[in-house]
Short mmCIF file of N, CA and C in Angstrom, two decimals:
data_model
loop_
_atom_site.label_atom_id
_atom_site.label_comp_id
_atom_site.label_asym_id
_atom_site.label_seq_id
_atom_site.Cartn_x
_atom_site.Cartn_y
_atom_site.Cartn_z
N UNK A 197 5.25 -35.65 -75.38
CA UNK A 197 4.27 -35.25 -75.76
C UNK A 197 3.18 -36.10 -76.07
N UNK A 198 1.77 -35.94 -75.49
CA UNK A 198 0.50 -36.49 -75.60
C UNK A 198 -0.22 -36.67 -76.68
N UNK A 199 -0.19 -37.84 -77.40
CA UNK A 199 -0.79 -38.12 -78.58
C UNK A 199 -2.38 -38.32 -78.54
N UNK A 200 -3.21 -37.59 -79.26
CA UNK A 200 -4.48 -37.77 -78.94
C UNK A 200 -5.11 -38.16 -80.44
N UNK A 201 -6.33 -38.88 -80.63
CA UNK A 201 -6.88 -38.79 -81.71
C UNK A 201 -7.46 -37.72 -82.04
N UNK A 202 -7.27 -37.18 -83.35
CA UNK A 202 -8.06 -35.67 -83.69
C UNK A 202 -9.56 -35.40 -83.17
N UNK A 203 -10.31 -36.30 -83.16
CA UNK A 203 -11.74 -36.06 -82.58
C UNK A 203 -11.70 -35.76 -81.02
N UNK A 204 -10.88 -36.77 -80.31
CA UNK A 204 -10.72 -36.48 -78.68
C UNK A 204 -10.00 -35.32 -78.47
N UNK A 205 -9.02 -34.66 -79.41
CA UNK A 205 -8.48 -33.67 -79.38
C UNK A 205 -9.36 -32.22 -79.22
N UNK A 206 -10.42 -32.41 -79.96
CA UNK A 206 -11.24 -31.56 -80.42
C UNK A 206 -12.58 -31.38 -79.48
N UNK A 207 -12.68 -32.75 -78.99
CA UNK A 207 -13.55 -32.61 -77.83
C UNK A 207 -13.09 -32.01 -76.64
N UNK A 208 -11.96 -32.16 -76.15
CA UNK A 208 -11.61 -31.68 -75.25
C UNK A 208 -10.84 -30.12 -75.44
N UNK A 209 -10.97 -29.82 -76.63
CA UNK A 209 -10.64 -28.30 -76.39
C UNK A 209 -12.18 -27.63 -76.54
N UNK A 210 -13.20 -28.05 -76.88
CA UNK A 210 -14.47 -27.73 -76.83
C UNK A 210 -14.79 -27.49 -75.76
N UNK A 211 -14.57 -28.53 -74.70
CA UNK A 211 -15.31 -28.63 -73.41
C UNK A 211 -14.32 -27.52 -72.47
N UNK A 212 -13.10 -27.25 -72.85
CA UNK A 212 -12.23 -26.23 -72.28
C UNK A 212 -12.75 -25.02 -72.63
N UNK A 213 -13.10 -24.63 -73.64
CA UNK A 213 -13.69 -23.33 -74.21
C UNK A 213 -15.09 -23.14 -73.91
N UNK A 214 -15.84 -24.32 -73.19
CA UNK A 214 -17.08 -23.85 -72.93
C UNK A 214 -17.18 -23.93 -71.33
N UNK A 215 -16.20 -24.09 -70.68
CA UNK A 215 -16.16 -24.21 -69.30
C UNK A 215 -16.63 -23.00 -68.66
N UNK A 216 -16.32 -21.63 -69.23
CA UNK A 216 -16.48 -20.46 -68.40
C UNK A 216 -17.99 -20.14 -68.57
N UNK A 217 -18.85 -20.82 -69.67
CA UNK A 217 -20.19 -20.67 -69.78
C UNK A 217 -20.93 -21.44 -68.57
N UNK A 218 -20.46 -22.28 -67.79
CA UNK A 218 -21.02 -22.99 -66.72
C UNK A 218 -21.35 -22.46 -65.64
N UNK A 219 -20.47 -21.54 -65.39
CA UNK A 219 -20.80 -20.48 -63.72
C UNK A 219 -21.73 -19.29 -64.26
N UNK A 220 -22.57 -18.90 -63.48
CA UNK A 220 -23.05 -17.71 -63.35
C UNK A 220 -22.63 -16.68 -62.66
N UNK A 221 -22.88 -15.54 -63.04
CA UNK A 221 -22.50 -13.93 -62.55
C UNK A 221 -22.47 -14.28 -60.89
N UNK A 222 -21.35 -14.15 -60.39
CA UNK A 222 -21.16 -14.14 -59.03
C UNK A 222 -21.30 -15.55 -58.46
N UNK A 223 -21.35 -16.60 -59.18
CA UNK A 223 -21.65 -17.95 -58.88
C UNK A 223 -20.33 -18.68 -58.33
N UNK A 224 -20.51 -19.82 -57.99
CA UNK A 224 -19.22 -20.65 -57.72
C UNK A 224 -18.11 -20.61 -58.65
N UNK A 225 -18.21 -20.26 -59.76
CA UNK A 225 -17.32 -20.03 -61.07
C UNK A 225 -16.70 -18.93 -61.17
N UNK A 226 -17.38 -18.15 -60.34
CA UNK A 226 -17.03 -16.88 -60.13
C UNK A 226 -15.35 -16.38 -59.36
N UNK A 227 -14.25 -16.40 -60.35
CA UNK A 227 -13.31 -16.35 -59.47
C UNK A 227 -12.60 -14.93 -59.18
N UNK A 228 -13.47 -13.87 -59.68
CA UNK A 228 -13.25 -12.57 -58.99
C UNK A 228 -11.73 -12.12 -60.02
N UNK A 229 -11.54 -12.47 -60.99
CA UNK A 229 -10.21 -11.94 -61.64
C UNK A 229 -10.35 -10.70 -62.28
N UNK A 230 -11.60 -10.25 -62.55
CA UNK A 230 -12.08 -9.18 -63.14
C UNK A 230 -11.67 -7.69 -62.70
N UNK A 231 -10.93 -6.92 -63.30
CA UNK A 231 -10.52 -5.89 -62.60
C UNK A 231 -11.58 -4.82 -61.78
N UNK A 232 -12.77 -4.76 -62.62
CA UNK A 232 -13.99 -4.17 -61.93
C UNK A 232 -15.20 -5.37 -62.02
N UNK A 233 -15.75 -5.56 -60.71
CA UNK A 233 -17.04 -6.60 -60.63
C UNK A 233 -17.68 -6.93 -61.86
N UNK A 234 -17.89 -5.61 -62.46
CA UNK A 234 -18.84 -5.68 -63.39
C UNK A 234 -18.57 -6.25 -65.07
N UNK A 235 -17.17 -6.56 -65.29
CA UNK A 235 -16.36 -6.76 -66.28
C UNK A 235 -16.51 -8.07 -66.87
N UNK A 236 -16.92 -9.24 -65.88
CA UNK A 236 -17.14 -10.59 -66.93
C UNK A 236 -18.72 -10.23 -66.97
N UNK A 237 -19.28 -9.98 -66.27
CA UNK A 237 -20.80 -9.94 -66.90
C UNK A 237 -20.82 -9.25 -67.95
N UNK A 238 -20.19 -7.89 -68.22
CA UNK A 238 -20.05 -7.27 -69.46
C UNK A 238 -19.57 -8.03 -70.73
N UNK A 239 -18.48 -8.82 -70.31
CA UNK A 239 -18.16 -9.42 -71.42
C UNK A 239 -18.90 -10.90 -71.99
N UNK A 240 -19.79 -11.32 -70.98
CA UNK A 240 -20.33 -12.44 -71.30
C UNK A 240 -21.63 -11.93 -72.01
N UNK A 241 -22.58 -10.89 -71.62
CA UNK A 241 -23.55 -10.71 -72.10
C UNK A 241 -23.82 -9.18 -72.76
N UNK A 242 -22.90 -8.15 -72.76
CA UNK A 242 -23.14 -6.68 -72.95
C UNK A 242 -22.09 -6.62 -74.21
N UNK A 243 -20.69 -7.10 -74.33
CA UNK A 243 -19.82 -7.02 -75.39
C UNK A 243 -20.17 -6.68 -76.58
N UNK A 244 -21.23 -8.05 -76.95
CA UNK A 244 -21.58 -8.39 -78.53
C UNK A 244 -22.23 -7.18 -79.10
N UNK A 245 -23.04 -6.23 -78.20
CA UNK A 245 -23.70 -5.03 -78.82
C UNK A 245 -23.08 -3.80 -78.51
N UNK A 246 -22.35 -3.69 -76.98
CA UNK A 246 -21.92 -2.39 -76.74
C UNK A 246 -20.46 -2.04 -77.34
N UNK A 247 -20.20 -3.18 -77.95
CA UNK A 247 -18.42 -3.01 -78.12
C UNK A 247 -18.58 -2.10 -79.65
N UNK A 248 -19.62 -2.45 -80.56
CA UNK A 248 -19.65 -2.14 -81.86
C UNK A 248 -20.87 -1.07 -81.93
N UNK A 249 -21.63 -1.04 -81.00
CA UNK A 249 -22.86 0.08 -81.06
C UNK A 249 -23.88 -0.73 -82.29
N UNK A 250 -24.24 -1.85 -81.85
CA UNK A 250 -25.16 -2.39 -82.46
C UNK A 250 -26.38 -1.88 -82.19
N UNK A 251 -27.35 -1.84 -83.24
CA UNK A 251 -28.85 -1.32 -83.10
C UNK A 251 -28.63 0.00 -82.12
N UNK A 252 -27.76 1.00 -82.00
CA UNK A 252 -27.86 2.07 -81.69
C UNK A 252 -27.59 1.84 -80.45
N UNK A 253 -27.08 0.80 -79.66
CA UNK A 253 -26.43 0.56 -78.50
C UNK A 253 -25.31 1.72 -78.05
N UNK A 254 -25.12 2.25 -76.93
CA UNK A 254 -23.86 3.57 -76.78
C UNK A 254 -22.88 2.10 -76.60
N UNK A 255 -21.59 2.81 -77.49
CA UNK A 255 -20.26 1.88 -77.31
C UNK A 255 -19.57 2.10 -76.10
N UNK A 256 -19.27 1.18 -75.72
CA UNK A 256 -18.34 0.89 -74.50
C UNK A 256 -17.03 2.14 -74.51
N UNK A 257 -17.25 2.74 -73.34
CA UNK A 257 -16.23 4.32 -73.29
C UNK A 257 -16.29 5.19 -74.15
N UNK A 258 -17.37 5.13 -74.53
CA UNK A 258 -18.04 6.67 -75.44
C UNK A 258 -18.78 7.64 -74.94
N UNK A 259 -17.97 8.38 -74.23
CA UNK A 259 -18.36 9.54 -73.34
C UNK A 259 -19.74 10.30 -73.73
N UNK A 260 -19.40 10.64 -75.15
CA UNK A 260 -20.68 11.42 -75.59
C UNK A 260 -21.97 10.71 -75.48
N UNK A 261 -21.66 9.35 -76.38
CA UNK A 261 -23.07 8.65 -76.34
C UNK A 261 -23.49 8.17 -74.96
N UNK A 262 -22.85 8.03 -73.89
CA UNK A 262 -23.17 7.96 -72.77
C UNK A 262 -24.00 8.88 -71.72
N UNK A 263 -23.34 10.05 -72.18
CA UNK A 263 -23.72 11.35 -71.08
C UNK A 263 -25.16 11.77 -71.24
N UNK A 264 -26.11 11.50 -72.04
CA UNK A 264 -27.52 11.75 -71.72
C UNK A 264 -27.90 10.58 -71.08
N UNK A 265 -27.53 9.42 -71.01
CA UNK A 265 -28.03 8.28 -70.32
C UNK A 265 -27.55 8.37 -68.87
N UNK A 266 -26.43 8.75 -68.65
CA UNK A 266 -25.58 8.88 -67.19
C UNK A 266 -26.54 10.01 -66.58
N UNK A 267 -26.60 11.02 -67.39
CA UNK A 267 -27.62 12.20 -67.01
C UNK A 267 -28.87 12.08 -66.01
N UNK A 268 -29.48 11.02 -66.75
CA UNK A 268 -30.99 10.45 -66.20
C UNK A 268 -30.47 9.66 -64.81
N UNK A 269 -29.38 9.12 -64.37
CA UNK A 269 -29.41 8.76 -63.27
C UNK A 269 -29.52 7.10 -63.31
N UNK A 270 -28.63 6.36 -62.15
CA UNK A 270 -28.42 4.88 -62.10
C UNK A 270 -29.81 4.22 -61.90
N UNK A 271 -30.93 4.83 -61.53
CA UNK A 271 -32.18 4.29 -61.21
C UNK A 271 -32.72 4.12 -62.72
N UNK A 272 -32.68 5.16 -63.60
CA UNK A 272 -33.38 5.17 -64.82
C UNK A 272 -32.49 3.87 -65.75
N UNK A 273 -31.39 4.21 -65.54
CA UNK A 273 -30.42 3.01 -66.38
C UNK A 273 -30.91 1.69 -65.94
N UNK A 274 -30.95 1.23 -64.76
CA UNK A 274 -31.38 -0.06 -64.57
C UNK A 274 -32.73 -0.47 -65.06
N UNK A 275 -33.65 0.78 -64.63
CA UNK A 275 -35.08 0.35 -65.17
C UNK A 275 -34.85 -0.09 -66.67
N UNK A 276 -34.24 0.89 -67.56
CA UNK A 276 -34.12 0.69 -68.74
C UNK A 276 -33.67 -0.76 -69.33
N UNK A 277 -32.61 -1.10 -68.34
CA UNK A 277 -31.84 -2.23 -68.51
C UNK A 277 -32.89 -3.56 -68.31
N UNK A 278 -33.48 -3.36 -67.37
CA UNK A 278 -34.51 -4.52 -67.09
C UNK A 278 -35.51 -4.55 -68.08
N UNK A 279 -36.04 -3.65 -68.36
CA UNK A 279 -37.23 -3.74 -69.34
C UNK A 279 -36.94 -3.86 -70.86
N UNK A 280 -35.60 -3.17 -71.01
CA UNK A 280 -35.00 -3.36 -72.34
C UNK A 280 -35.15 -2.15 -73.21
N UNK A 281 -34.67 -1.58 -74.35
CA UNK A 281 -34.83 -0.49 -74.97
C UNK A 281 -35.04 -0.87 -75.94
N UNK A 282 -36.14 -0.73 -76.84
CA UNK A 282 -36.32 -0.58 -78.42
C UNK A 282 -35.50 0.31 -79.20
N UNK A 283 -35.19 -0.04 -80.48
CA UNK A 283 -35.45 -1.52 -81.18
C UNK A 283 -34.64 -2.66 -80.73
N UNK A 284 -33.16 -2.43 -80.12
CA UNK A 284 -32.65 -3.16 -80.03
C UNK A 284 -32.10 -3.96 -78.75
N UNK A 285 -32.11 -3.34 -77.67
CA UNK A 285 -31.93 -3.86 -76.46
C UNK A 285 -33.03 -4.76 -76.00
N UNK A 286 -32.48 -6.33 -75.62
CA UNK A 286 -33.58 -7.00 -74.97
C UNK A 286 -33.55 -6.93 -73.60
N UNK A 287 -34.80 -7.02 -72.92
CA UNK A 287 -35.20 -7.24 -71.67
C UNK A 287 -33.88 -7.93 -71.01
N UNK A 288 -33.03 -7.20 -69.89
CA UNK A 288 -32.05 -7.81 -68.96
C UNK A 288 -31.10 -7.74 -69.64
N UNK A 289 -30.80 -7.31 -71.04
CA UNK A 289 -29.70 -7.32 -72.18
C UNK A 289 -29.43 -9.14 -72.45
N UNK A 290 -30.34 -9.94 -72.11
CA UNK A 290 -30.22 -11.38 -72.69
C UNK A 290 -29.71 -12.05 -71.26
N UNK A 291 -29.33 -11.44 -70.23
CA UNK A 291 -28.81 -11.66 -68.80
C UNK A 291 -30.09 -12.43 -68.14
N UNK A 292 -30.72 -13.25 -68.39
CA UNK A 292 -31.86 -13.60 -67.61
C UNK A 292 -31.43 -14.28 -66.02
N UNK A 293 -30.35 -14.46 -65.78
CA UNK A 293 -29.79 -14.85 -64.47
C UNK A 293 -29.50 -13.90 -63.83
N UNK A 294 -29.34 -12.79 -64.54
CA UNK A 294 -28.68 -11.39 -63.28
C UNK A 294 -29.96 -11.04 -62.63
N UNK A 295 -29.47 -10.62 -61.35
CA UNK A 295 -30.12 -10.02 -60.66
C UNK A 295 -29.67 -8.34 -60.79
N UNK A 296 -31.13 -7.76 -60.06
CA UNK A 296 -30.71 -6.26 -60.04
C UNK A 296 -29.29 -5.73 -59.89
N UNK A 297 -28.90 -6.19 -58.67
CA UNK A 297 -27.53 -5.98 -58.40
C UNK A 297 -26.43 -6.32 -59.54
N UNK A 298 -26.57 -7.38 -60.20
CA UNK A 298 -25.78 -7.66 -61.24
C UNK A 298 -25.89 -6.90 -62.06
N UNK A 299 -27.09 -6.40 -62.47
CA UNK A 299 -26.97 -5.34 -63.72
C UNK A 299 -26.55 -3.82 -63.17
N UNK A 300 -26.54 -3.64 -61.91
CA UNK A 300 -26.04 -2.28 -61.31
C UNK A 300 -24.55 -2.24 -61.14
N UNK A 301 -24.19 -3.51 -61.25
CA UNK A 301 -22.69 -3.79 -61.18
C UNK A 301 -22.27 -3.63 -62.49
N UNK A 302 -22.99 -4.05 -63.48
CA UNK A 302 -22.14 -3.83 -65.01
C UNK A 302 -22.75 -2.53 -65.61
N UNK A 303 -23.56 -2.01 -65.09
CA UNK A 303 -24.14 -0.63 -65.73
C UNK A 303 -22.95 0.46 -65.08
N UNK A 304 -22.78 0.31 -63.74
CA UNK A 304 -21.50 1.05 -63.38
C UNK A 304 -20.29 0.96 -64.31
N UNK A 305 -20.16 -0.57 -64.13
CA UNK A 305 -18.69 -0.78 -65.08
C UNK A 305 -18.70 0.17 -66.49
N UNK A 306 -19.85 0.07 -67.31
CA UNK A 306 -19.99 0.57 -68.54
C UNK A 306 -19.99 2.57 -68.35
N UNK A 307 -20.49 2.75 -67.21
CA UNK A 307 -20.66 4.11 -66.82
C UNK A 307 -19.23 4.64 -66.74
N UNK A 308 -18.55 3.88 -65.76
CA UNK A 308 -17.09 4.42 -65.25
C UNK A 308 -16.13 4.66 -66.65
N UNK A 309 -16.46 3.26 -67.59
CA UNK A 309 -15.41 3.49 -68.79
C UNK A 309 -15.87 5.04 -69.63
N UNK A 310 -17.01 5.11 -69.33
CA UNK A 310 -17.25 6.32 -70.36
C UNK A 310 -17.12 7.81 -69.78
N UNK A 311 -16.61 7.99 -68.56
CA UNK A 311 -16.05 8.80 -67.90
C UNK A 311 -14.83 9.18 -68.29
#
């Protein structure tokens, strides 16, 4: 067993915990391990609101809440995501580094979960 000073162990733990934040969606740190390509982006940027329905966000997997949005089509969903949806959803869902393609993929991930 390796013995470390408590502060060293804490620093090491912090570094390991923060490593996933060092990669961008689809970037060099993307290991492709997600079942759906949008899952990683969802977990990083969308989960905090869509898991619980904060500020009226349609909950992940809630077919009833997503149905009227899905009916508008993917182009409208993408535009709403890019511009934001008052009062709660900020432009780009706070994923300022996401491309339109990244957003399309994560939107598809959420739509598929709601079907």
